[in-house]
Tab-separated table of C-alpha atoms in Angstrom:
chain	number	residue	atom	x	y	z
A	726	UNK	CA	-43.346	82.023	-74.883
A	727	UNK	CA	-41.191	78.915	-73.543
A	728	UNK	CA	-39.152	79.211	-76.396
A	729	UNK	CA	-38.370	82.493	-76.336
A	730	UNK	CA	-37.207	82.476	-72.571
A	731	UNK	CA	-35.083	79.821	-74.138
A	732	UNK	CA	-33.452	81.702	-77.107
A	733	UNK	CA	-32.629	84.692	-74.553
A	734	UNK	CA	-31.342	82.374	-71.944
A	735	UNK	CA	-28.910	81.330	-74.581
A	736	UNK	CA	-27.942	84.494	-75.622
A	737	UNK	CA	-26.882	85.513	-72.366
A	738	UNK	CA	-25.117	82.278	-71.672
A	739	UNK	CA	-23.228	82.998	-75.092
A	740	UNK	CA	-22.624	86.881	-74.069
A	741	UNK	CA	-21.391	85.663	-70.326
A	742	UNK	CA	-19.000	82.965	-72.126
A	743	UNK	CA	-17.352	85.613	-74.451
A	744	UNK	CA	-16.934	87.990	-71.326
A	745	UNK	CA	-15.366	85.285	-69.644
A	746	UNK	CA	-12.853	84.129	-72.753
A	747	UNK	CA	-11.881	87.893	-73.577
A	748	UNK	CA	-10.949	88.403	-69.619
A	749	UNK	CA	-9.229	84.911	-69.412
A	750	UNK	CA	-6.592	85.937	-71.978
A	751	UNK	CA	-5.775	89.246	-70.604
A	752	UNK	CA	-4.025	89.398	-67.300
A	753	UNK	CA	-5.734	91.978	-65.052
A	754	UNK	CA	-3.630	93.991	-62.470
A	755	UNK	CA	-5.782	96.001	-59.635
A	756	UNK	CA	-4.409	99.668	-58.462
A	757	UNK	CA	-4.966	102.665	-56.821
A	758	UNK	CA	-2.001	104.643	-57.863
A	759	UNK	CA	-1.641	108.147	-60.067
A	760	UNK	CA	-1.658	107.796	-63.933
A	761	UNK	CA	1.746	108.678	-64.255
A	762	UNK	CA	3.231	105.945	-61.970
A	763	UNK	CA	0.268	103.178	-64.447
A	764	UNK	CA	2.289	104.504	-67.565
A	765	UNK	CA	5.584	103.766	-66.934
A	766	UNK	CA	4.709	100.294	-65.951
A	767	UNK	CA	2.323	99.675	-68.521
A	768	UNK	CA	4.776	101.301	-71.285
A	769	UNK	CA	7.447	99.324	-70.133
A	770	UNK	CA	5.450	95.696	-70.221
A	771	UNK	CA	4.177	96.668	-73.220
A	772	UNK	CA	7.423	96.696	-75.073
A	773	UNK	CA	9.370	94.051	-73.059
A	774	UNK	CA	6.221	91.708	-73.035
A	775	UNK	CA	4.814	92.643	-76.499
A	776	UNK	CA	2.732	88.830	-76.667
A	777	UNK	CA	1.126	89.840	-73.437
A	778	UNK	CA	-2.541	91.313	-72.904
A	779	UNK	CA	-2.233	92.957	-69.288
A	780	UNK	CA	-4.599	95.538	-68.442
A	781	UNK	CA	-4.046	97.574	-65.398
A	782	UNK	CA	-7.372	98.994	-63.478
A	783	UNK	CA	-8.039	101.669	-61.041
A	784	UNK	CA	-10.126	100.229	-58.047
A	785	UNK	CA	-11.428	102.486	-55.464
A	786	UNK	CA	-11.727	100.695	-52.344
A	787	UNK	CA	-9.049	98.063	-53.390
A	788	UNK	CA	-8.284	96.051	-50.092
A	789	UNK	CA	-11.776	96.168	-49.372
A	790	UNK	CA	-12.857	94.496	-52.630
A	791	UNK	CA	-9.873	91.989	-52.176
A	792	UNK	CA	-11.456	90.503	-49.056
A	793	UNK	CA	-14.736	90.144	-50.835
A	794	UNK	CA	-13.749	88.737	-54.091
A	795	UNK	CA	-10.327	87.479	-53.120
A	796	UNK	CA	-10.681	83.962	-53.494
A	797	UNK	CA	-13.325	84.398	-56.417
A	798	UNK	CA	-11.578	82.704	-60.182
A	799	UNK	CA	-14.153	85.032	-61.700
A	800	UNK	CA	-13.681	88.327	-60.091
A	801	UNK	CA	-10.677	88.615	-58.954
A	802	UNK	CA	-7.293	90.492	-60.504
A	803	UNK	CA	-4.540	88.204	-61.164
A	804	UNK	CA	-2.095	90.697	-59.418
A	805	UNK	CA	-2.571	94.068	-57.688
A	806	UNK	CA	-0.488	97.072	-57.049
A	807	UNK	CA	-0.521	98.068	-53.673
A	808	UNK	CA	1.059	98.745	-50.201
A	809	UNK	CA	2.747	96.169	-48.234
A	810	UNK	CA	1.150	96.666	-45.170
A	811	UNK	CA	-2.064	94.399	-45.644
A	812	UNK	CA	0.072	91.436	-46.548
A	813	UNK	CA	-0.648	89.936	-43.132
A	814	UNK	CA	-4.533	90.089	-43.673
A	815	UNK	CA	-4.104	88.693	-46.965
A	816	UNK	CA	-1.847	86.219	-46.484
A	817	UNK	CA	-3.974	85.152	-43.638
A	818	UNK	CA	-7.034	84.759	-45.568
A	819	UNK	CA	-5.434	82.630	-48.227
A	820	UNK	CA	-5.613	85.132	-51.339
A	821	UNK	CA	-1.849	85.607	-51.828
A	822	UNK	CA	0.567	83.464	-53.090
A	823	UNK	CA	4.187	83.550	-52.356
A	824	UNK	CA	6.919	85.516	-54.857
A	825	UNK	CA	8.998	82.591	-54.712
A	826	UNK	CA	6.518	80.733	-56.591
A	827	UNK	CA	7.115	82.860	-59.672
A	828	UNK	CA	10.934	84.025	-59.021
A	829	UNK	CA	14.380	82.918	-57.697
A	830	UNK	CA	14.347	84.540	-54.130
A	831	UNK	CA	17.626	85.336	-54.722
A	832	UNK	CA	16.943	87.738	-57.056
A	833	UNK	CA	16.574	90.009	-53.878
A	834	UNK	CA	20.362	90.309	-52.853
A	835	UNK	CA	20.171	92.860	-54.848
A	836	UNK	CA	17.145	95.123	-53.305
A	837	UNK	CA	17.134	97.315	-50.010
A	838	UNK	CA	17.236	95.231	-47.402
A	839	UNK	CA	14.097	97.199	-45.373
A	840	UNK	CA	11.469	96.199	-48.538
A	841	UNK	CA	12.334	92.862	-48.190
A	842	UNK	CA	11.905	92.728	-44.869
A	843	UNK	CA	8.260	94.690	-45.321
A	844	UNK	CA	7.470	92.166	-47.981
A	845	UNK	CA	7.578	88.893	-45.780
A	846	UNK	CA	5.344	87.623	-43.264
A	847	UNK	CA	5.941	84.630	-41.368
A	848	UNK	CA	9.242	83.954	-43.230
A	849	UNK	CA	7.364	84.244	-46.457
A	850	UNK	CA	7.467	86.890	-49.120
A	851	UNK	CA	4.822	88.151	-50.901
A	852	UNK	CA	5.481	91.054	-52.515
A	853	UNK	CA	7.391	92.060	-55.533
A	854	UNK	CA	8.747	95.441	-54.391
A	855	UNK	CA	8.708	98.053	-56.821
A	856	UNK	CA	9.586	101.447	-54.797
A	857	UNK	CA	9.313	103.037	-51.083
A	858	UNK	CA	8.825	106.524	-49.377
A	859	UNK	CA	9.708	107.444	-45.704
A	860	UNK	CA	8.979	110.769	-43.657
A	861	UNK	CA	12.194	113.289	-44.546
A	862	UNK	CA	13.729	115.753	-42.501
A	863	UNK	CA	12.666	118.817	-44.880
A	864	UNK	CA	14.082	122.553	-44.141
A	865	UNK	CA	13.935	125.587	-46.447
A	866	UNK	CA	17.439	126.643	-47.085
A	867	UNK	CA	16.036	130.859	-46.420
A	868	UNK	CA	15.399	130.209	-43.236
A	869	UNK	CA	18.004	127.708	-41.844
A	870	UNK	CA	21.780	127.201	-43.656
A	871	UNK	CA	22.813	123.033	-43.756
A	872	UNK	CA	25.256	124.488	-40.647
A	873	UNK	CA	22.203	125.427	-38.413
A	874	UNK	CA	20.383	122.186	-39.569
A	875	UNK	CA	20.225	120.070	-35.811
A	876	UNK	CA	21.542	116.920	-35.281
A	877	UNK	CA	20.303	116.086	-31.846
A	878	UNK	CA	16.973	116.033	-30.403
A	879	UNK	CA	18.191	118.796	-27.707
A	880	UNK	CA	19.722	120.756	-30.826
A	881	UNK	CA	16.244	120.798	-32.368
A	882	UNK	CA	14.857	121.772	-28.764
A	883	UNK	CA	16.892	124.654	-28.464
A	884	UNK	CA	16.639	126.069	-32.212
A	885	UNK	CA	12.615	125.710	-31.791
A	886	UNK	CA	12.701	127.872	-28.497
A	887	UNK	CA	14.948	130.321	-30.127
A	888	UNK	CA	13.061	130.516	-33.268
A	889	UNK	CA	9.953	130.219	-32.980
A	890	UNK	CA	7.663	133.281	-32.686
A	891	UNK	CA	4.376	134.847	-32.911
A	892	UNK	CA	5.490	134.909	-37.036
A	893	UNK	CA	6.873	131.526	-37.630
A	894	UNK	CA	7.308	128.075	-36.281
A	895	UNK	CA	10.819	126.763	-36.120
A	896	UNK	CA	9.743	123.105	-36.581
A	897	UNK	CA	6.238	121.821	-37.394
A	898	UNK	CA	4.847	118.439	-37.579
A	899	UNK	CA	1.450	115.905	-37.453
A	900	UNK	CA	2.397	114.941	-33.798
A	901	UNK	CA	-0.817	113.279	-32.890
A	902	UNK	CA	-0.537	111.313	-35.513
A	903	UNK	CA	0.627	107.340	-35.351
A	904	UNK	CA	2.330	107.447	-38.691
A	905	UNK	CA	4.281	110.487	-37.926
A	906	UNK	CA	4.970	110.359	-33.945
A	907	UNK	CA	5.884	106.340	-34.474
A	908	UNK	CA	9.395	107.683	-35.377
A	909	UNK	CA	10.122	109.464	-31.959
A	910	UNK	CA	9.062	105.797	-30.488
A	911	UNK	CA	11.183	103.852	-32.239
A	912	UNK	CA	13.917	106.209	-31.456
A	913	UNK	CA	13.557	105.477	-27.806
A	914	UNK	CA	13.554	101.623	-28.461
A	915	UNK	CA	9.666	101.210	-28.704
A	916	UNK	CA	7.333	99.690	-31.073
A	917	UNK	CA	3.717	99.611	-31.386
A	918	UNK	CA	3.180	96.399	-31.831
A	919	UNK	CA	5.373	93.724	-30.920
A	920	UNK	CA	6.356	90.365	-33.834
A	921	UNK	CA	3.202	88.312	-32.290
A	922	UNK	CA	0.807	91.100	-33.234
A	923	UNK	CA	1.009	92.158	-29.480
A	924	UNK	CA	0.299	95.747	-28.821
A	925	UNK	CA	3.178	97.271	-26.496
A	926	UNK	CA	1.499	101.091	-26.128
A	927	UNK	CA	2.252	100.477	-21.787
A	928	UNK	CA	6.454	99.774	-22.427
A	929	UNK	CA	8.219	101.948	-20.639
A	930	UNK	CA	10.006	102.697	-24.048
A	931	UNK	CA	7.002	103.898	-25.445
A	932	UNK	CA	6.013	105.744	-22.427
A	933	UNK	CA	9.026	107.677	-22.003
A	934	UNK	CA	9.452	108.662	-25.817
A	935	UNK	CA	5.471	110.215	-25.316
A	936	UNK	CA	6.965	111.926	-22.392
A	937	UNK	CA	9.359	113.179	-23.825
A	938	UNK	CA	8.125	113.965	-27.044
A	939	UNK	CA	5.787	116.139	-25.244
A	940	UNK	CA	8.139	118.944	-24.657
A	941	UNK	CA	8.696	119.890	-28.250
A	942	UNK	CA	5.167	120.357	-28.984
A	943	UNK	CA	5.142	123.553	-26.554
A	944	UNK	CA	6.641	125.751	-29.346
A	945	UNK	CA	4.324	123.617	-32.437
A	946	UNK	CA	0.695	125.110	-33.315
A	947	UNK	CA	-1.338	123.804	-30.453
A	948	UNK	CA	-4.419	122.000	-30.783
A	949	UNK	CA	-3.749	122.326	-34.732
A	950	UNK	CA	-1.495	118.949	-35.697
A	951	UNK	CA	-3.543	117.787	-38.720
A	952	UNK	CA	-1.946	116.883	-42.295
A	953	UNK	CA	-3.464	119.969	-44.188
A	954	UNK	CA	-2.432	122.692	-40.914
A	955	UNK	CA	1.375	121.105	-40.439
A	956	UNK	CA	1.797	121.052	-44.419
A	957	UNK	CA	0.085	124.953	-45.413
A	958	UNK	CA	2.527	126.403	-42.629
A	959	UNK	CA	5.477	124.910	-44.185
A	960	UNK	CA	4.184	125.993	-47.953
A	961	UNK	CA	3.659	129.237	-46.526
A	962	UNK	CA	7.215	129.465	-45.458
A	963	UNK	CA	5.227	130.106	-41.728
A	964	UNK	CA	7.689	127.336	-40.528
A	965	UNK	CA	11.365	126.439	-41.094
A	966	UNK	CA	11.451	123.070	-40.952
A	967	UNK	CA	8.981	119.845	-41.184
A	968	UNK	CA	8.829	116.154	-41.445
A	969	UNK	CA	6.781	115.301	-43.957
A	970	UNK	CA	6.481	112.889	-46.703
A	971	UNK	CA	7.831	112.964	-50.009
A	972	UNK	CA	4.538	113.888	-51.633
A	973	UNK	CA	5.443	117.172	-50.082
A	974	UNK	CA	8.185	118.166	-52.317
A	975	UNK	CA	6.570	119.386	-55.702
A	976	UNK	CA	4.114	121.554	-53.958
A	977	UNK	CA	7.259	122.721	-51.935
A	978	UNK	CA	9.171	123.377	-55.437
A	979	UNK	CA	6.506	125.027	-57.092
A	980	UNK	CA	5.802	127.556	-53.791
A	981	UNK	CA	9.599	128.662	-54.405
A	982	UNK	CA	10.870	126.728	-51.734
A	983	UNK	CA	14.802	126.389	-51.913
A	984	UNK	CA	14.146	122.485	-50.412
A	985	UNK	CA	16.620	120.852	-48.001
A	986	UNK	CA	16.914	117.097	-46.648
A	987	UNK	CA	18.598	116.286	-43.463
A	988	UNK	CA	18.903	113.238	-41.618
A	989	UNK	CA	16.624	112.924	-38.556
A	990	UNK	CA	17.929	114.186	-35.826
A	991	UNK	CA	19.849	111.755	-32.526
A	992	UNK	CA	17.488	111.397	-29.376
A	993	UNK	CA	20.347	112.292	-27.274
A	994	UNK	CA	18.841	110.083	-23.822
A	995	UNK	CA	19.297	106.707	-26.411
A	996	UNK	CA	21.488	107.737	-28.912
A	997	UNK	CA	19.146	106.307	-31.382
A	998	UNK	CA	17.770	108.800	-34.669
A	999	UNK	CA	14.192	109.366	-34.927
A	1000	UNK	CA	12.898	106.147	-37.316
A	1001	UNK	CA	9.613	106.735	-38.893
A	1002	UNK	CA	7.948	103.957	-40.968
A	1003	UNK	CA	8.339	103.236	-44.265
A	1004	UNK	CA	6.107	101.785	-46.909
A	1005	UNK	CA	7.073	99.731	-49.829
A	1006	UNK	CA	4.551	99.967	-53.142
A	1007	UNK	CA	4.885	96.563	-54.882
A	1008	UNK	CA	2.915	94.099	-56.969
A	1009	UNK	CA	1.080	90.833	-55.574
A	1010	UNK	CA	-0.158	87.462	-56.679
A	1011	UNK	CA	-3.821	86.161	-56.286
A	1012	UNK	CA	-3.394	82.451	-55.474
A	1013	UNK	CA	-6.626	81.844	-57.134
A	1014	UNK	CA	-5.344	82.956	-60.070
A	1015	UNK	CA	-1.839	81.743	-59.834
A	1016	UNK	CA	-3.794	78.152	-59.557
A	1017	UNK	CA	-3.873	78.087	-63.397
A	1018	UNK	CA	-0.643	77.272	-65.209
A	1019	UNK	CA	-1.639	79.404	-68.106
A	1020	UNK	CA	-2.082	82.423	-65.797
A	1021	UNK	CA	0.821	80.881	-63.877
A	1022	UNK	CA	2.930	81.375	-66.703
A	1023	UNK	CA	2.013	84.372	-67.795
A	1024	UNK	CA	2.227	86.040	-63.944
A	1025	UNK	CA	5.992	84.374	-63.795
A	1026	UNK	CA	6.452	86.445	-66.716
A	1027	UNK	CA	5.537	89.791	-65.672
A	1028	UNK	CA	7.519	89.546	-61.829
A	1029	UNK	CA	10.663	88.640	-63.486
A	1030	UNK	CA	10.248	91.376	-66.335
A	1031	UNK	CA	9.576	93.889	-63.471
A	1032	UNK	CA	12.929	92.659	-61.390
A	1033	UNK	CA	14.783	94.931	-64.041
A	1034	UNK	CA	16.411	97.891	-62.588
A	1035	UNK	CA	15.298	99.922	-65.123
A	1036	UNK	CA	11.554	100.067	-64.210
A	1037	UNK	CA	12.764	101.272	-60.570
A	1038	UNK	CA	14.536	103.931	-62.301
A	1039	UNK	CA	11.841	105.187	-64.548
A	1040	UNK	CA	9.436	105.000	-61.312
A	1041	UNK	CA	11.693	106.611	-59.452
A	1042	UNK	CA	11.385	110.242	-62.149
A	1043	UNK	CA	7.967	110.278	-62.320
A	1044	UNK	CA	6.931	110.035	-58.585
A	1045	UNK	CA	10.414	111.252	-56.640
A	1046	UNK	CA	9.880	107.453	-54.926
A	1047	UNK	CA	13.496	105.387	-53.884
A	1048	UNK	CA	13.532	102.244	-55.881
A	1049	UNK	CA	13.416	99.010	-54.132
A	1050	UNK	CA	16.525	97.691	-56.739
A	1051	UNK	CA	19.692	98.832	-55.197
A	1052	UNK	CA	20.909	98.846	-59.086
A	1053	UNK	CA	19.079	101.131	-59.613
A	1054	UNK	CA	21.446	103.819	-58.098
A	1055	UNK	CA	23.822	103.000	-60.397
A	1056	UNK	CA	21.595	105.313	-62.980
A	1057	UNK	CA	23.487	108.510	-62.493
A	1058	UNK	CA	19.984	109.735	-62.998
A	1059	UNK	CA	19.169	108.389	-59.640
A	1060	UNK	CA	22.182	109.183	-57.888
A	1061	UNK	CA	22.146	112.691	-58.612
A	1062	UNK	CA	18.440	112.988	-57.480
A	1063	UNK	CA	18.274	114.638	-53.963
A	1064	UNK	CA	14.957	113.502	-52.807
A	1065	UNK	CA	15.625	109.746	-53.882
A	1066	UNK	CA	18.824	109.864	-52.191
A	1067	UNK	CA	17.669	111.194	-49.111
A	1068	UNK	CA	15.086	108.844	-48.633
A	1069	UNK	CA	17.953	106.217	-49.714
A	1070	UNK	CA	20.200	107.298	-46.686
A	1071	UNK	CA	16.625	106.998	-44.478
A	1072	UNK	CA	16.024	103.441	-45.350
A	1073	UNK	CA	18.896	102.467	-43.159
A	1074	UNK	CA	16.969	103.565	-39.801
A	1075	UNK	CA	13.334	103.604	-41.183
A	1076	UNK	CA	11.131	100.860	-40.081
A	1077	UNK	CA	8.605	99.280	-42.430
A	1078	UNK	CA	5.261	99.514	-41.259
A	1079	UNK	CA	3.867	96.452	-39.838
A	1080	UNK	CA	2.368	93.600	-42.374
A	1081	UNK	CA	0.339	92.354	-39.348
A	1082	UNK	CA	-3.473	92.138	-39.159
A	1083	UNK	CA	-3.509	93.715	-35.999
A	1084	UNK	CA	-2.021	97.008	-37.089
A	1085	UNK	CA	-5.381	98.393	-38.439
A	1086	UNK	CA	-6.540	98.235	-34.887
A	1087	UNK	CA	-3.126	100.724	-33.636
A	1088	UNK	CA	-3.868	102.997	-35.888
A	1089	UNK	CA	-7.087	104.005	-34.248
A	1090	UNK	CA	-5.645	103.650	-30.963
A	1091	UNK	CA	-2.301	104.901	-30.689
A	1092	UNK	CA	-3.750	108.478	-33.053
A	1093	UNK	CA	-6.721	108.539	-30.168
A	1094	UNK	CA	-4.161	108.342	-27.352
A	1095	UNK	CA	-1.641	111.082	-29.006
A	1096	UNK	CA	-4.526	113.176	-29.491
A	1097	UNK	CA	-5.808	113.103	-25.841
A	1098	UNK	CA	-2.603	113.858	-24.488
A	1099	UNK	CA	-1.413	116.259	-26.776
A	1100	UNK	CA	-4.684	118.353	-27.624
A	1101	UNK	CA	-6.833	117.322	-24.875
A	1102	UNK	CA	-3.604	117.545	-22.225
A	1103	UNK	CA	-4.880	114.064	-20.826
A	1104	UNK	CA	-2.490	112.408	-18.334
A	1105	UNK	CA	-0.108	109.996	-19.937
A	1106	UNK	CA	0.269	106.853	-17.920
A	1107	UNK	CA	-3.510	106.713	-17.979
A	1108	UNK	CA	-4.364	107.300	-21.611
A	1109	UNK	CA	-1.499	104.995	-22.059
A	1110	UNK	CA	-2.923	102.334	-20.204
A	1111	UNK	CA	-6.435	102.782	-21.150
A	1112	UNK	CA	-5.299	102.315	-25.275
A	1113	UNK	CA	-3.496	99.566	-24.296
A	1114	UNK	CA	-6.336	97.852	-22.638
A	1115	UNK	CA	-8.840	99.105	-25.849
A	1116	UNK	CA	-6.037	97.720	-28.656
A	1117	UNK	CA	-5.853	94.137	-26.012
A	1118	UNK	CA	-9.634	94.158	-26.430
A	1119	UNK	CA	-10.271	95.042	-29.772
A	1120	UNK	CA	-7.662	92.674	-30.803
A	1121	UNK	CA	-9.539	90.177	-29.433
A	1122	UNK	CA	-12.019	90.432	-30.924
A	1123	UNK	CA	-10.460	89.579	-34.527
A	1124	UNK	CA	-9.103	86.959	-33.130
């Protein structure tokens, strides 16, 4: 009996050990992105990197797993695939390790200034950005010529009190949402949270942009300013204009939508556009991994391959995404692409959201402060000053 526990014992040591030698030569990249988008990376590595194993895997629940397994040489991804805007957590944690140890950080004269920005933290970098999307200024061309399109935040006023009717909204949007109404406050000056990881909800910027914001949402479905609402009454051609993402457009394009992009309108008190956030897709290095100067090697290999402005291009066709490479607008493929170059001309005002830890707190509390005042018709300084004083708390509390 002893000696059989023995002889199985073995054999799973010997199974383990294979397991462990198969995975050490392949370089593993976590994900959570659409097939598509996987292909043209992996198609790409796979014939510039031909001596290379690298296996890409869909992981549900990606950032969570990171913080579990993050630090783990045995279950952890060498790289992953992600958004930039849990950098801070990460980098605080210890799992990443910087892009500079794998590439000249020069190399990045030569990308859009805003990813760069959204891939450092604490004057560090530590992303490789790949691609970004921003919130557009979308208008169907039936309803509303590129003459009518407004310019000013009082020109959009007046066209939505002219135009809109018991038939159709003249301009719709997800206004008690963070993501979305963070452009109207960083059009007044504002910010969410300050460069400390401070929140700044109670500024008198931020107050008066909610104020004034306010107004518009008279003549916008009321009570009804969720993603799926906002989106089906643009689809539905029930509204004339909408900012909205660019996963919007090919649902727009295959409803018959004759699609235009705009720049976002002036706030005429400031004189400053409406700047929503931006996020900046891009690929990240486990230090755990990056430890080991075979793995080292072979990461080193894959950032610098994916620094060609080719891949950005190729992304760029398949998901209607702006490249991070400025060379890539060279491709007249990219160049003559309307979306890309829309969201090209919005990089210069958008703002990337912020890498900090604290952020996943303002989420919650900035969308729970729009939504009492603008569906539950709460009074503004105080729900401003009561999510100020819940973001202060629950932010200490991570601390």
């Amino acid at each position: 009996m002893k000696r059989t526990i023995i002889i199985a014992i073995l054999m799973i040591l010997s199974i383990t050990l294979i397991g462990c030698g198969s995975q050490s030569e392949a370089i593993i990249i976590w994900h959570d992105k659409e097939e598509s988008v996987i292909s043209v990376i992996e198609d790409y590595l796979a014939e510039t990197l031909p001596e290379l194993e690298i296996n890409f895997v869909h992981k549900e629940s990606l950032t969570d797993t990171l913080k579990l397994v993050g630090n783990n040489k045995s279950t952890a991804p060498d790289m992953y695939f992600f958004a930039h805007d849990k950098i801070g957590l990460f980098a605080e944690i210890g799992i990443l390790a910087p892009i500079s140890d794998f590439i000249d950080i020069n190399t990045f004269d030569d990308y859009v200034e805003m990813t760069v920005e959204a891939a450092t933290y604490k004057d560090v970098m530590y992303q490789l950005p790949l691609y970004y999307e921003t919130l557009l200024f979308m208008y169907n061309k039936d309803r509303l010529s590129e003459d009518e399109v407004p310019t000013t935040s009082e020109e959009l006023y007046t066209y939505m009190q002219e135009n809109t009717d018991a038939r159709r909204y003249a301009f719709v949007e997800q206004y008690s949402n963070a993501y979305y109404s963070a452009g109207w406050i960083h059009g007044f000056g504002g910010q969410i949270l300050d460069q400390e990881g401070n929140p700044t909800l109670d500024s008198q910027e931020v107050i008066d942009a909610v104020t004034y914001h306010e107004k518009f949402i008279e003549f916008m479905p009321q009570g009804q300013a969720e993603y799926a609402t906002v989106n089906t009454l643009f689809l539905e051609r029930k509204a004339n204009s909408i900012i909205a993402g660019p996963w919007l457009v090919p649902q727009a394009r295959e409803n018959g939508i004759d699609l235009g992009f705009a720049t976002m309108p002036t706030i005429d008190e400031t004189n400053l556009p409406i700047a929503p956030y931006a996020g900046v897709q891009g690929i990240h290095v486990l230090k755990v991994q990056a430890d080991q100067p075979e793995r080292k090697a072979k990461i080193t290999q894959i950032i610098n391959a994916l620094t060609n402005p080719e891949i950005g291009v190729d992304l760029a066709l398949v998901s209607g995404a702006a490249p991070a490479n400025d060379l890539a607008y060279l491709d007249s493929q990219i160049s003559s692409d309307e979306l890309v170059m829309a969201m090209k001309e919005a990089a210069i005002n958008a703002v990337p959201m912020p890498n900090l830890p604290q952020m996943d707190v303002m989420w919650t509390t900035t969308s729970s402060m729009l939504t009492q005042i603008y569906l539950n018709d709460a009074d503004i300084l105080a729900s401003i000053t009561e999510a100020q004083e819940d973001s202060e708390d629950l932010i200490d509390l991570m601390n």
